[in-house]
Amino acid sequence: MVTSTSLVNPSVLAPFGVVATGSLVVLLLEVLVGKRQSFLGRPVTREFVGTLLSGVSSIFLFIALIVAAQFFATMPGRIVFDPAHPMVAMDRLTAFATILVCIGSIFTCWLASTYLDELRIHHGEFYALLLLASSGMVLLVQSVDLVTLFMGIELMSIPIYALAGFARRDLRSNESALKYFLVGSFTSAILLYGMALLYGATGSTDFVQIRQAFDASNLLAIAGLGLLVVGFAFKVAAVPFHQWAPDVYEGAPTAVTSYMAVAVKVSAFVALLRIAIQAFGPMDARLSDLFWVLSAASIVVGNVMAVIQENVKRMLAYSSIANAGYILIGLAVGTEEAYAAVLFFLLVYLFMNVGAFAVVITLATGGKDRDRYEDYAGLSRTRPTLAALLTLFVVAQAGLPGTGGFIAKFILFSAALKQGFVWLPVIAILGSAVSFYYYLRLPVLMYTRDPEGAAPRMETSTGEGLVLCTCAVAVLLLGLFPAAGPGFLSHFRALEWVRETVALLG
Amino acid sequence: MDLWTVVRALFIILVVVAAFAPVITWVERKQSAVMQDRIGANRADIGGITVLGLLHPLADVLKLITKEDFVPAGANRFLHALAPIIAAIPAIIGFAVIPYGATYQFPGHEPFTLVGADLDWGLLYIFAIGSLATYGSVLAGWASNSNWGMLGSLRASAQMISYEVTMGLSVVGVFMVYQTLELTDMAVAQDSTFHLFGFLETFGLVKTLPGWLSFAQLPFWGVFVQPLAFVMFLTCIMAENKRPPFDAPEGESEIVAGYFMEYSGMRFGLFYMSEFIEIVVIAGLLTALFFGGWSIPYLSKDELIAGMTPVMGVGLATALTMVAHVATFLLKVVIMIWLQMQIRWTLPRFRYDQIMDLCWKIILPLSLVNIFVTGAVILLVKGAP
Amino acid sequence: MVVPLEHVIGLSAILFTIGTVGALTRRNLVVILMSIELMLNAVNLSLVGFSRAFGEVDGHVFVLMVITVAAAEVAVGLGIVISLFRNRDSVNVEDVSLLKW
Amino acid sequence: MSFAAGLFYVMAALAVVTALGMVLNLRNTVAGAMCLVVTMISLAVIYVVLDAHFVAVLQIMVYAGAILVLFLFVVMLLNLRSDAFTPSRATAPKVVGAAVGVAVLAAFLAKLPDALPKVAEIPADFGSYRQVGLALYRDYVVPFEVASFLLLAAVVGAVVLAKRRLS
Amino acid sequence: MLAEYSGLLVILALAFFIAGLLRVAHRFLGGTQREFAEKQEPFECGEKQIVSPKQRYAVKFYLVAILFVVFDVEAVFFYAWGALFQELGWFGFVSMAIFTIPLAVGLVYEWQKGALEW
């Protein structure tokens, strides 16, 4: 069982390696710069440290992104780390997910540097932890083995526990970290028990071999699979495993919240997708039922609860629960087309959600978040551009035609309908209708009321501007060009990647 | 489980607990007296016979056992009683994996090894019970409801856990040389010699070693191939035992007696005993890891048996070899104990920050360097497989 | 194997349940953390049991990874408890009330 | 029943009892932590019975010797002697939850024997550090490297959260 | 393999026996117990106890314990590696070097952050 090591193909780990190396460099740089009076001829101030570290981090993430894109463009099929014990793989699905993760992380870097200044949180280890978490995500989407999957999840989660509590003097941040940690480690234990049972049922930790040995009538296999799905449901905050999400999202520094809402979700969903496709093959009917229930419950609860929130961060938390519900439709349907639609949905979700959080971040000032609804009253007068952008992002999330959100939902629901799933799209459309209420409440406040309370921050930093622009352009481009959705499927051949992944089962 | 297992175990207990440990308490007093130009303990007598004060350990035991079984107010009675036992047991069982003789085979019998338990992860056993020993001092201070006790137990546990890490890392080089975690195998590997200038041959600097160079041989002992590891390991393991100069946890000038301050009688006696038993265990461990265990330098076991067999037959030769080995081992242990005593009475107590700095800032990086230098040298000299 | 596999896996399931119940019902943060450790240990036990049954050591390697992760989790988790404790004098989950549980 | 099997059942009983002791003990967290130490040690003995020798010693070194020392440290130093468990709080859902848990467990245990794999023969050095180590450092080299980054994350996270002043 | 543990079992039993014996002997041979408030007081060099020992202590103690846990696990990976080193060859050497880099960076980080200061 011990094999020679000559066949090892380390290039598979290139994106992971770049991001992980980046974390080491940033950590050392922080230590090096932090003690100096001046660095590279500039005085070392809080702002300078923030800008420097965020810049260096985003360079590393950008390199990883390029590497992943290179893989994506030239990928002949799939390469694995070691044919005898694959552990991690690189195929186009992985490369695509890596790109999404890198984009999400770069956005977080750019948003964080000004945000941390405004909230008077030290910069220090923020970027190192962020890069470590990102490397965990990259590993997570690459995993084709339960052991690496588990390590990926943990490497993603542990830095985020610390990030959530990064505002050390803020009680809410402390408690957010605590809750995220308790839920996260509890989840890990459940997930792990599922993995152990799967190992017991199939005798292997490798996805391909698990699939070959998987016997849907075996108690261990079913229990293991169930626990695994429950664990992931916790991670992506699907109902009924969602109670932690609003609290954690609200308490954490907003830059971290957006990271949790986007990058964590994208990577967890891709990993779940890969397990669903690869480890259990053409969907086991019971698994599909499980996803169906999770999906419907998430859509209903997420949308209904979002209505009664008075805090924008909490509202966005519930809306992200609802979005998880939509994505789960694709997993419940389980056709290649549905999987491809999930990937497109994740792409759009990334931009519209980061965009919305970016506006909240850009408004933060004077050591405080501006995350209550009243804070947005009359924003069209004080910050007209921001008001317009926020309107765009929430409208996109609501799924109005002309935005990426509409196309994403459209192709997802039509994939479901094609497969004969009727109730799920109906529930989802009803849920979207409810979502209009809470999403459009923001534009209404911004455009019809007078400003109250303290004035928002009046300047937008370069990083924030870049993020806002990119997101807005992406949301519009993905929505306005009629071919964006189906074109994504055909032009980027998303269907093909899924087929590749399915076909490469060996 | 047969009778011999029990006998081998009993031998350890008798030698270590019943013979060495009490004598060491006497040695300690006598040596300190010698070094401080005093006479030292010599008063305890039975019928006027003092035997150089060797009766003092006995007097100690009698005194401690007849003292009042005392618990301070506010203490957690259960944990207060439990802590000394938790401290003593790891010390007593520590010697179990240390070989005090080689593997011998008498004609017509099964081969056997002179060791309490021949485990394939032998050294890790020492680390494992070492890590459990922490509980004794932690609980002792906490359970006795005393500020000095609590401070002592904090210091003790922080020091012990810190040095646990470095202690492990510092001997990794030894594992790399002997390719085993098993102490019996290490001793066997050390029962040979190596050419001091063998590397000249390996790197092709000379074709074959000239006779006068090949004559320069050293026993293949840990202390010769891993000198740095020896120094670091000695430091760490002495710090683990919390004896001077690492006795900040019980620094009597600051916190009186530290974690066992609220203990008297045999409760205290168990802490005291475990400290001295640990000295023996440390000596045995140092011997096994760095000084060839039972091996007699330049005279390997096989040579010895083969040399004596024509004269007296295999059985007697083996038996004599065995006795010689055990005696060698005990001699080395005695030397190692003397070394520890010497250090203990020579150096003044380190400050607590110095102790922690030594651990984290000096030994830890140094042991990592040692590991990789050793690795590179081994791979270059022996060639990668 | 000296005992039937179902006894090993059964023991692991029992310990896992005890840990789960502890993690969900107890309110002392440190006890919750310890319960989670117990759950991880239960997982390790079943991995060891399965590994023995298959005669492969993959399960053992998995256990090493779980131990590593457990250590990392505990380090961060207790760090969080300490930072919370510094800002607030409590380790009771129900006192974590700024955000509704 | 062989000695080893007997040992297994004794240790299993001990593990369950101490685990329950840890969870049900409401007054003294230190005692709870000590209970868990015993659980860990008895699990290590069980690992030995199951031929997982290397894992057994790591269980003692890391779980019993490191992780629980840390717990004990925190419990003692934060002075967490009492659990704020107030019976007046609605315990009914908890009782129901525990009952459901036990029911699920019973159902699982009842069906378990049919689902388990056959027990294979093992080589003599099964579970030795050699075998596990070779698998770890060759086949599982990726998770092994990742473990190091994971621990780095833990170090940074712990320092960020727990240190009083970050320079 | 299990046979090799029997010696351990014997020594463990003997250790418990010795420790237990000494405690029991102490219990029965120990002097009469006289408990009164002054004697039971925790010893504070003759002063009354001013503060309770059950208080919070410096965070560096936690910090060093947390770091210990992390580094202990790192060290564990070295043990088996060391004993298998010659078999693993340069592959093992390089993979361990890569493993050590984050550890070393972590150490440098702590050092510079003053987490190792007392």
JSON list of C-alpha atoms in Angstrom, two decimals, chain A residues 306-367:
[
{"chain": "A", "resi": 306, "resn": "ALA", "atom": "CA", "xyz": [-35.20, 38.54, 6.43]},
{"chain": "A", "resi": 307, "resn": "VAL", "atom": "CA", "xyz": [-38.41, 40.54, 6.32]},
{"chain": "A", "resi": 308, "resn": "ILE", "atom": "CA", "xyz": [-38.50, 41.22, 10.05]},
{"chain": "A", "resi": 309, "resn": "GLN", "atom": "CA", "xyz": [-34.87, 42.26, 10.46]},
{"chain": "A", "resi": 310, "resn": "GLU", "atom": "CA", "xyz": [-33.97, 45.79, 11.42]},
{"chain": "A", "resi": 311, "resn": "ASN", "atom": "CA", "xyz": [-30.27, 45.44, 10.74]},
{"chain": "A", "resi": 312, "resn": "VAL", "atom": "CA", "xyz": [-28.89, 45.35, 7.23]},
{"chain": "A", "resi": 313, "resn": "LYS", "atom": "CA", "xyz": [-26.16, 42.87, 8.07]},
{"chain": "A", "resi": 314, "resn": "ARG", "atom": "CA", "xyz": [-28.71, 40.51, 9.61]},
{"chain": "A", "resi": 315, "resn": "MET", "atom": "CA", "xyz": [-30.97, 41.00, 6.63]},
{"chain": "A", "resi": 316, "resn": "LEU", "atom": "CA", "xyz": [-28.12, 40.10, 4.32]},
{"chain": "A", "resi": 317, "resn": "ALA", "atom": "CA", "xyz": [-27.40, 37.07, 6.49]},
{"chain": "A", "resi": 318, "resn": "TYR", "atom": "CA", "xyz": [-30.94, 35.79, 6.08]},
{"chain": "A", "resi": 319, "resn": "SER", "atom": "CA", "xyz": [-30.88, 36.60, 2.42]},
{"chain": "A", "resi": 320, "resn": "SER", "atom": "CA", "xyz": [-27.72, 34.54, 2.10]},
{"chain": "A", "resi": 321, "resn": "ILE", "atom": "CA", "xyz": [-29.56, 31.68, 3.78]},
{"chain": "A", "resi": 322, "resn": "ALA", "atom": "CA", "xyz": [-32.25, 32.05, 1.15]},
{"chain": "A", "resi": 323, "resn": "ASN", "atom": "CA", "xyz": [-29.59, 32.10, -1.55]},
{"chain": "A", "resi": 324, "resn": "ALA", "atom": "CA", "xyz": [-28.15, 28.88, -0.15]},
{"chain": "A", "resi": 325, "resn": "GLY", "atom": "CA", "xyz": [-31.63, 27.49, -0.57]},
{"chain": "A", "resi": 326, "resn": "TYR", "atom": "CA", "xyz": [-31.69, 28.44, -4.25]},
{"chain": "A", "resi": 327, "resn": "ILE", "atom": "CA", "xyz": [-28.30, 26.86, -4.79]},
{"chain": "A", "resi": 328, "resn": "LEU", "atom": "CA", "xyz": [-29.45, 23.68, -3.09]},
{"chain": "A", "resi": 329, "resn": "ILE", "atom": "CA", "xyz": [-32.16, 23.38, -5.75]},
{"chain": "A", "resi": 330, "resn": "GLY", "atom": "CA", "xyz": [-29.42, 22.61, -8.21]},
{"chain": "A", "resi": 331, "resn": "LEU", "atom": "CA", "xyz": [-28.03, 19.90, -5.97]},
{"chain": "A", "resi": 332, "resn": "ALA", "atom": "CA", "xyz": [-31.46, 18.42, -5.42]},
{"chain": "A", "resi": 333, "resn": "VAL", "atom": "CA", "xyz": [-32.11, 18.30, -9.16]},
{"chain": "A", "resi": 334, "resn": "GLY", "atom": "CA", "xyz": [-28.77, 16.70, -9.75]},
{"chain": "A", "resi": 335, "resn": "THR", "atom": "CA", "xyz": [-28.48, 16.91, -13.52]},
{"chain": "A", "resi": 336, "resn": "GLU", "atom": "CA", "xyz": [-25.38, 18.17, -15.25]},
{"chain": "A", "resi": 337, "resn": "GLU", "atom": "CA", "xyz": [-27.25, 21.22, -16.38]},
{"chain": "A", "resi": 338, "resn": "ALA", "atom": "CA", "xyz": [-28.36, 21.98, -12.85]},
{"chain": "A", "resi": 339, "resn": "TYR", "atom": "CA", "xyz": [-24.81, 21.66, -11.59]},
{"chain": "A", "resi": 340, "resn": "ALA", "atom": "CA", "xyz": [-23.63, 24.03, -14.28]},
{"chain": "A", "resi": 341, "resn": "ALA", "atom": "CA", "xyz": [-26.39, 26.43, -13.27]},
{"chain": "A", "resi": 342, "resn": "VAL", "atom": "CA", "xyz": [-25.18, 26.23, -9.67]},
{"chain": "A", "resi": 343, "resn": "LEU", "atom": "CA", "xyz": [-21.72, 27.29, -10.81]},
{"chain": "A", "resi": 344, "resn": "PHE", "atom": "CA", "xyz": [-23.17, 30.25, -12.64]},
{"chain": "A", "resi": 345, "resn": "PHE", "atom": "CA", "xyz": [-25.27, 31.14, -9.65]},
{"chain": "A", "resi": 346, "resn": "LEU", "atom": "CA", "xyz": [-22.18, 31.10, -7.44]},
{"chain": "A", "resi": 347, "resn": "LEU", "atom": "CA", "xyz": [-20.40, 33.42, -9.87]},
{"chain": "A", "resi": 348, "resn": "VAL", "atom": "CA", "xyz": [-23.22, 35.94, -9.81]},
{"chain": "A", "resi": 349, "resn": "TYR", "atom": "CA", "xyz": [-23.79, 35.52, -6.10]},
{"chain": "A", "resi": 350, "resn": "LEU", "atom": "CA", "xyz": [-20.16, 36.39, -5.49]},
{"chain": "A", "resi": 351, "resn": "PHE", "atom": "CA", "xyz": [-20.43, 39.77, -7.20]},
{"chain": "A", "resi": 352, "resn": "MET", "atom": "CA", "xyz": [-23.83, 40.85, -5.99]},
{"chain": "A", "resi": 353, "resn": "ASN", "atom": "CA", "xyz": [-23.25, 39.86, -2.41]},
{"chain": "A", "resi": 354, "resn": "VAL", "atom": "CA", "xyz": [-19.77, 41.35, -2.12]},
{"chain": "A", "resi": 355, "resn": "GLY", "atom": "CA", "xyz": [-21.17, 44.47, -3.77]},
{"chain": "A", "resi": 356, "resn": "ALA", "atom": "CA", "xyz": [-23.89, 44.85, -1.16]},
{"chain": "A", "resi": 357, "resn": "PHE", "atom": "CA", "xyz": [-21.45, 44.32, 1.69]},
{"chain": "A", "resi": 358, "resn": "ALA", "atom": "CA", "xyz": [-18.98, 46.71, 0.05]},
{"chain": "A", "resi": 359, "resn": "VAL", "atom": "CA", "xyz": [-21.55, 49.50, 0.30]},
{"chain": "A", "resi": 360, "resn": "VAL", "atom": "CA", "xyz": [-22.10, 48.76, 3.99]},
{"chain": "A", "resi": 361, "resn": "ILE", "atom": "CA", "xyz": [-18.34, 48.79, 4.49]},
{"chain": "A", "resi": 362, "resn": "THR", "atom": "CA", "xyz": [-17.88, 52.02, 2.57]},
{"chain": "A", "resi": 363, "resn": "LEU", "atom": "CA", "xyz": [-20.37, 53.73, 4.87]},
{"chain": "A", "resi": 364, "resn": "ALA", "atom": "CA", "xyz": [-18.69, 52.62, 8.06]},
{"chain": "A", "resi": 365, "resn": "THR", "atom": "CA", "xyz": [-17.03, 55.49, 9.85]},
{"chain": "A", "resi": 366, "resn": "GLY", "atom": "CA", "xyz": [-16.02, 56.83, 13.21]},
{"chain": "A", "resi": 367, "resn": "GLY", "atom": "CA", "xyz": [-15.30, 53.40, 14.64]}
]
